[in-house]
Short mmCIF file of C-alpha atoms in Angstrom, two decimals:
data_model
loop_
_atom_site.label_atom_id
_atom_site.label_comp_id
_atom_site.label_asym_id
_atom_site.label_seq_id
_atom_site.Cartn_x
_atom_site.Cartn_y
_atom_site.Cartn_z
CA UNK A 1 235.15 48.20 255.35
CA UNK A 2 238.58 47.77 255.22
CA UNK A 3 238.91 44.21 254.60
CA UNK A 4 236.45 44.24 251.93
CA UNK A 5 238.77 44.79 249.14
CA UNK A 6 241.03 42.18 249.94
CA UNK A 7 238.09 39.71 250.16
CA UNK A 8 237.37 40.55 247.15
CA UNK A 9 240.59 40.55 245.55
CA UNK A 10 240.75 36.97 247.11
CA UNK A 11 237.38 36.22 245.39
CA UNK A 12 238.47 37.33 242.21
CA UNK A 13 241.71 34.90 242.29
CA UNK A 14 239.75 32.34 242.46
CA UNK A 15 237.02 33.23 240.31
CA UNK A 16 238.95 33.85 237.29
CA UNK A 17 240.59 30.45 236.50
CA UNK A 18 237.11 29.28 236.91
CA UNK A 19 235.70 31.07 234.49
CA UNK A 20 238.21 30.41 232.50
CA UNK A 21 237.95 26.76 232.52
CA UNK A 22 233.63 26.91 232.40
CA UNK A 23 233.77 25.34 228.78
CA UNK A 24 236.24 22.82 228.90
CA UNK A 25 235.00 21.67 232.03
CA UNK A 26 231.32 21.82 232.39
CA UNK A 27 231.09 21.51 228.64
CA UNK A 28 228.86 24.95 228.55
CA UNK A 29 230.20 27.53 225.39
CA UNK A 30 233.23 27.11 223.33
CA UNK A 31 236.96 26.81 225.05
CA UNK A 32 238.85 30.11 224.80
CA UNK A 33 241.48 29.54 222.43
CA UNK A 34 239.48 27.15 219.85
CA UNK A 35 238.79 30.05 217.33
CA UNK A 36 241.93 30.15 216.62
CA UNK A 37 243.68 26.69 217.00
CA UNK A 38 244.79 24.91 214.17
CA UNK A 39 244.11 28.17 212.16
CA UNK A 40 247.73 28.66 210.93
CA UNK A 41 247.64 32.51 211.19
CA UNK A 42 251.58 33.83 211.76
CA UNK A 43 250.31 36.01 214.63
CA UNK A 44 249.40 33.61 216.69
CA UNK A 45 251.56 32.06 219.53
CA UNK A 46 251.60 28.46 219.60
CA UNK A 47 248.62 27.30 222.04
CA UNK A 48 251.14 25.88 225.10
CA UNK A 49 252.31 29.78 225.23
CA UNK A 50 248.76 30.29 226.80
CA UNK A 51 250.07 28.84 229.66
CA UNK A 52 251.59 31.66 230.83
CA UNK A 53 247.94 32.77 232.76
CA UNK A 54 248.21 29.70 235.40
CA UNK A 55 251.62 32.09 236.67
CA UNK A 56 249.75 35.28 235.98
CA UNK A 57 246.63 33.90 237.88
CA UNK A 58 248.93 32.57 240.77
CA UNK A 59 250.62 35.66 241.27
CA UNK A 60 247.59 37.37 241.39
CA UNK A 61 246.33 34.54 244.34
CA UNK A 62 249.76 34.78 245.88
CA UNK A 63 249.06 38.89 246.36
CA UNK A 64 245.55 38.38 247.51
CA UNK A 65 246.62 36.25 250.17
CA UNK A 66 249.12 39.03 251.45
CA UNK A 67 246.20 41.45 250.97
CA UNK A 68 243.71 39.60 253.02
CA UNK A 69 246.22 38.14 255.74
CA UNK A 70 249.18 39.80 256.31
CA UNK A 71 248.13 43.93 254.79
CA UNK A 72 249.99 46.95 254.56
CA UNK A 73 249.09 50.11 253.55
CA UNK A 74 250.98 50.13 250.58
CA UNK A 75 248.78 47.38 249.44
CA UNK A 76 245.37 49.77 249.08
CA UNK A 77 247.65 51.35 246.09
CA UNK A 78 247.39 48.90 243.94
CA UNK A 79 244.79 46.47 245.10
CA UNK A 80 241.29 48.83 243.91
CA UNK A 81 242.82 48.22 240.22
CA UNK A 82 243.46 44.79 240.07
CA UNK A 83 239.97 44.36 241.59
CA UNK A 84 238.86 45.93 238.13
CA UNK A 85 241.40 44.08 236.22
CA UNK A 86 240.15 40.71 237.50
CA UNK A 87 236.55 41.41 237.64
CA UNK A 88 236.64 42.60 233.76
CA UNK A 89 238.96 39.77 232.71
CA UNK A 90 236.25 37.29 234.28
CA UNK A 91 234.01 39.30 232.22
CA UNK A 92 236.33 38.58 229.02
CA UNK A 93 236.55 34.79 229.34
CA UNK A 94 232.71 34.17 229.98
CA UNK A 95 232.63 36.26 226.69
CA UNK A 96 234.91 34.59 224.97
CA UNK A 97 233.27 31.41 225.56
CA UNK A 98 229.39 32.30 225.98
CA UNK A 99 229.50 34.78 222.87
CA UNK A 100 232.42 33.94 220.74
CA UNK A 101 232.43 37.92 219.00
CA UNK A 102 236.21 39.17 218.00
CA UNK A 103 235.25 42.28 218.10
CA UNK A 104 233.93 42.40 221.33
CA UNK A 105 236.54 40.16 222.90
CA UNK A 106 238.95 42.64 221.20
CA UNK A 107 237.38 45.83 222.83
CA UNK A 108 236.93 43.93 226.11
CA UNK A 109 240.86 43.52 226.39
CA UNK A 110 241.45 47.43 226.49
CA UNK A 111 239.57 47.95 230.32
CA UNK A 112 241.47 45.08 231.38
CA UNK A 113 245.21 46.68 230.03
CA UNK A 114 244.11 50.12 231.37
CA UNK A 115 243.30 48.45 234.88
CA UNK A 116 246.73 46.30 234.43
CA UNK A 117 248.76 49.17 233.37
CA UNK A 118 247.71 51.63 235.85
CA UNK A 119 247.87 49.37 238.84
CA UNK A 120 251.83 48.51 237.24
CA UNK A 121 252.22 52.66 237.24
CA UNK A 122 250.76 52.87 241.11
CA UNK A 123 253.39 50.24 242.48
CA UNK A 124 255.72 51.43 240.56
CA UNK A 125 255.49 54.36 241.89
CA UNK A 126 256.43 52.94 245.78
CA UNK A 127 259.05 50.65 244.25
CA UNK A 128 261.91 52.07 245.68
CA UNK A 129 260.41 52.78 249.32
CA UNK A 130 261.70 49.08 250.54
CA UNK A 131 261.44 45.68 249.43
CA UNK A 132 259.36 42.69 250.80
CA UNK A 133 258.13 39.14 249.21
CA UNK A 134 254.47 40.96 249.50
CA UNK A 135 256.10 43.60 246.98
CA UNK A 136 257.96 40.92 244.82
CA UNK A 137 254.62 39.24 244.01
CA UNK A 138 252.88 42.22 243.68
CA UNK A 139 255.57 43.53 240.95
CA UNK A 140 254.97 39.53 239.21
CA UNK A 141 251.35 39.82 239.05
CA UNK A 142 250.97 43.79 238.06
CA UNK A 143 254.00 43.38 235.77
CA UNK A 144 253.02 39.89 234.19
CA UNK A 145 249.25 40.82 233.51
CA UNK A 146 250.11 44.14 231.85
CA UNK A 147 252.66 42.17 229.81
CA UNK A 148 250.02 39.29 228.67
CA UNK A 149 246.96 41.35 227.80
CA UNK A 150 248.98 43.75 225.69
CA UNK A 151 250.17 39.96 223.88
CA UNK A 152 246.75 39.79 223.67
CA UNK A 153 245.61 43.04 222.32
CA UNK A 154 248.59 42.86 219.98
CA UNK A 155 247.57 39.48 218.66
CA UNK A 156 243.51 40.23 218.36
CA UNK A 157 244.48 43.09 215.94
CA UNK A 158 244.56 40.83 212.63
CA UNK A 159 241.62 38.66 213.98
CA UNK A 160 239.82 41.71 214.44
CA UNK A 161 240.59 42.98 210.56
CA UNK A 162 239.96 38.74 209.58
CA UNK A 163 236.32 39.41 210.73
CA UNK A 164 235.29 42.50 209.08
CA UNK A 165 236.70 41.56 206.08
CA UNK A 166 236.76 38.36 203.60
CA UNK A 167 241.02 37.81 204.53
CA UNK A 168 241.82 34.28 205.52
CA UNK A 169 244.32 33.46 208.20
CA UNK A 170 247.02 33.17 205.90
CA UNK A 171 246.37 36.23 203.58
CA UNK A 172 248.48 39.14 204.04
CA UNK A 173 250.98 37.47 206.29
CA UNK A 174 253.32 40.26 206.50
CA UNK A 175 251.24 42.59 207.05
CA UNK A 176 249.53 41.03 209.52
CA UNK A 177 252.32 40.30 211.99
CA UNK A 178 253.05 43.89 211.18
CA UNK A 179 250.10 44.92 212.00
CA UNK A 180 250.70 42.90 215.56
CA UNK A 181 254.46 43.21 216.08
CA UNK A 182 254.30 47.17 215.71
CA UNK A 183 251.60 47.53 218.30
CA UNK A 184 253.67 45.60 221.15
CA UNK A 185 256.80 47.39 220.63
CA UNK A 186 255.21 50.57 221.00
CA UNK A 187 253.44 49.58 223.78
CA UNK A 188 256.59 48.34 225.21
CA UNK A 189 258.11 51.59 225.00
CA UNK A 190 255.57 53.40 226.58
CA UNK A 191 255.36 50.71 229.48
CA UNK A 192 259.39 51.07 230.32
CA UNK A 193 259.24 55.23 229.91
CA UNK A 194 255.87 56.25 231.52
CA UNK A 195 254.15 53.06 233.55
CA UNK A 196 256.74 50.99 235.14
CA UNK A 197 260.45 49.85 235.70
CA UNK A 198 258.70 45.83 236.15
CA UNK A 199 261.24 43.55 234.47
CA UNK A 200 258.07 41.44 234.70
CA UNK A 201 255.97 43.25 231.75
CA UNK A 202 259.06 42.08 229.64
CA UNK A 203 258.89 38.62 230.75
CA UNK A 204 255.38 38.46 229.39
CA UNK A 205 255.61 40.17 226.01
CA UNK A 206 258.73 38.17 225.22
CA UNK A 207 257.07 35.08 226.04
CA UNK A 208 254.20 35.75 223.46
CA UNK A 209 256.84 36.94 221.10
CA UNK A 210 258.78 33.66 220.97
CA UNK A 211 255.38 31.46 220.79
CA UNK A 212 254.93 33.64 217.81
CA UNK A 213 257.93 32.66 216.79
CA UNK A 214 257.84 28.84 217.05
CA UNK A 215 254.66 29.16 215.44
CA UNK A 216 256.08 30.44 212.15
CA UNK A 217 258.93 28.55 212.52
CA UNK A 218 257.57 24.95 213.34
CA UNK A 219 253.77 24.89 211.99
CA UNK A 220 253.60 27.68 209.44
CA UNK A 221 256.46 27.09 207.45
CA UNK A 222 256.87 31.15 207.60
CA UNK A 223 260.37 30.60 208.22
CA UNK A 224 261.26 34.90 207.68
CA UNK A 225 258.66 35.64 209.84
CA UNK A 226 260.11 33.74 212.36
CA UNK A 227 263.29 35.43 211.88
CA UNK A 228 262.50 38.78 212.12
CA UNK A 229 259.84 38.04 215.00
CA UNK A 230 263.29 36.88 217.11
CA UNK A 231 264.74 39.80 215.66
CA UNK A 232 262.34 42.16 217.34
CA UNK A 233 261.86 40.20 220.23
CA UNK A 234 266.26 40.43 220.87
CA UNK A 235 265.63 44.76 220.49
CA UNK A 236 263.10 45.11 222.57
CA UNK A 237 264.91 43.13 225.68
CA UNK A 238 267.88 45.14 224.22
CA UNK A 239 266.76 48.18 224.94
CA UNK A 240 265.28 47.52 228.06
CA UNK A 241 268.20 45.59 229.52
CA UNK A 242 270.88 48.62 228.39
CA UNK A 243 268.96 51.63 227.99
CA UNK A 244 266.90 50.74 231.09
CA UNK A 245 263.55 52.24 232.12
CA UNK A 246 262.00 55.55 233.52
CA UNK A 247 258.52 53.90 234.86
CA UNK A 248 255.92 56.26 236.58
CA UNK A 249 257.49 59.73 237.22
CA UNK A 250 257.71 61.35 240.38
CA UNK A 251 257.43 60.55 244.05
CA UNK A 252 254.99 57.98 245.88
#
């Protein structure tokens, strides 16, 4: 019974780029990421920043691996929640592509963040009881995950108002990267002071924040939203790189 979990963390590694790539490669619903290409909304990162999920989805291969081959028991801490992270982000991407809904891609997202999140807070929370490479990857893919699906909450926001209401991609521009900027600097403070220390979570959101830049900058002409996108994004790693981080509270 033991080894099940890491079999089917395993399983799940694998499974997810898979599902992933079931549209652009077996031709069967539409590719994730073709609702909104070409759509010139200022919230949006440019499409190469979508990238960042072959790292997330290694990291989270790289940890199964160590789960399934080489365990510890520190491993059981975290591994029951990325189970649920992976199995509901494989349920996101055959949505995405089978059903093609906003607002049920958008709700989808929040499971996934919860799972992310809370398996971030339980290694956090036996971060400082030694170091390993096990424990460096685990940190990557719990930190980098968390990170990406709050880009992706953060950027679903406007698509979400888009659908339910007669607003094109480029009405409202300010308000709209407002209405996604706010959200992941929020989030990123409650990350750093209640979840996790992971330097990793940063990595992520920054990412996403500079494709939103170079979006504005190079394809929407949105040259101030640009600027005050970089602005943010220079805070936020501000803050965290001088004021530092609390992360889950207490003792392992």
């Amino acid at each position: 019974m033991q080894k099940q979990p890491p079999v089917i963390l395993l399983l799940l590694a694998v499974l997810q780029p898979l599902s992933g790539a079931l549209a652009p490669l077996l031709g069967v619903g539409t590719p994730i990421g073709n609702a909104t290409r070409d759509l010139g909304a200022p919230e949006q990162p440019l499409p190469v920043f979508f990238a960042i999920w072959s790292l997330i989805f290694l990291a989270y291969f790289v940890f199964a691996l160590f789960a399934v081959f080489r365990r510890e028991p520190w491993m059981d801490r975290i591994t029951p929640a990325l189970i649920i992270a992976g199995m509901l982000n494989v349920i996101w991407m055959l949505s995405a592509q089978l059903i093609v809904s906003p607002p049920l891609d958008f709700a989808l997202l929040f499971p996934i963040a919860a799972a992310a999140w809370f398996a971030a807070y339980r290694f956090d929370r036996i971060r400082g009881m030694g170091g390993s490479p096990a424990k460096l990857v685990a940190d990557m893919a719990t930190g980098l995950l968390a990170g990406w699906i709050t880009v992706a909450i953060a950027i679903s926001i406007p698509l979400t108002i888009r659908h339910f209401t007669t607003l094109g991609a480029t009405d409202y521009p300010w308000q709209m990267l407002w209405a996604t900027l706010v959200p992941a600097a929020l989030a990123a403070w409650a990350f750093s002071h209640i979840v996790s220390r992971s330097i990793w979570f940063f990595v992520s959101l920054a990412w996403g924040l500079v494709g939103i830049l170079l979006n504005n900058w190079t394809v929407t002409g949105m040259t101030w939203l640009a600027i005050v996108t970089g602005a943010l994004t220079i805070l936020i790693l501000y803050l965290r790189l001088t004021r530092g981080a609390h992360g889950a509270r207490g003792q392992a």
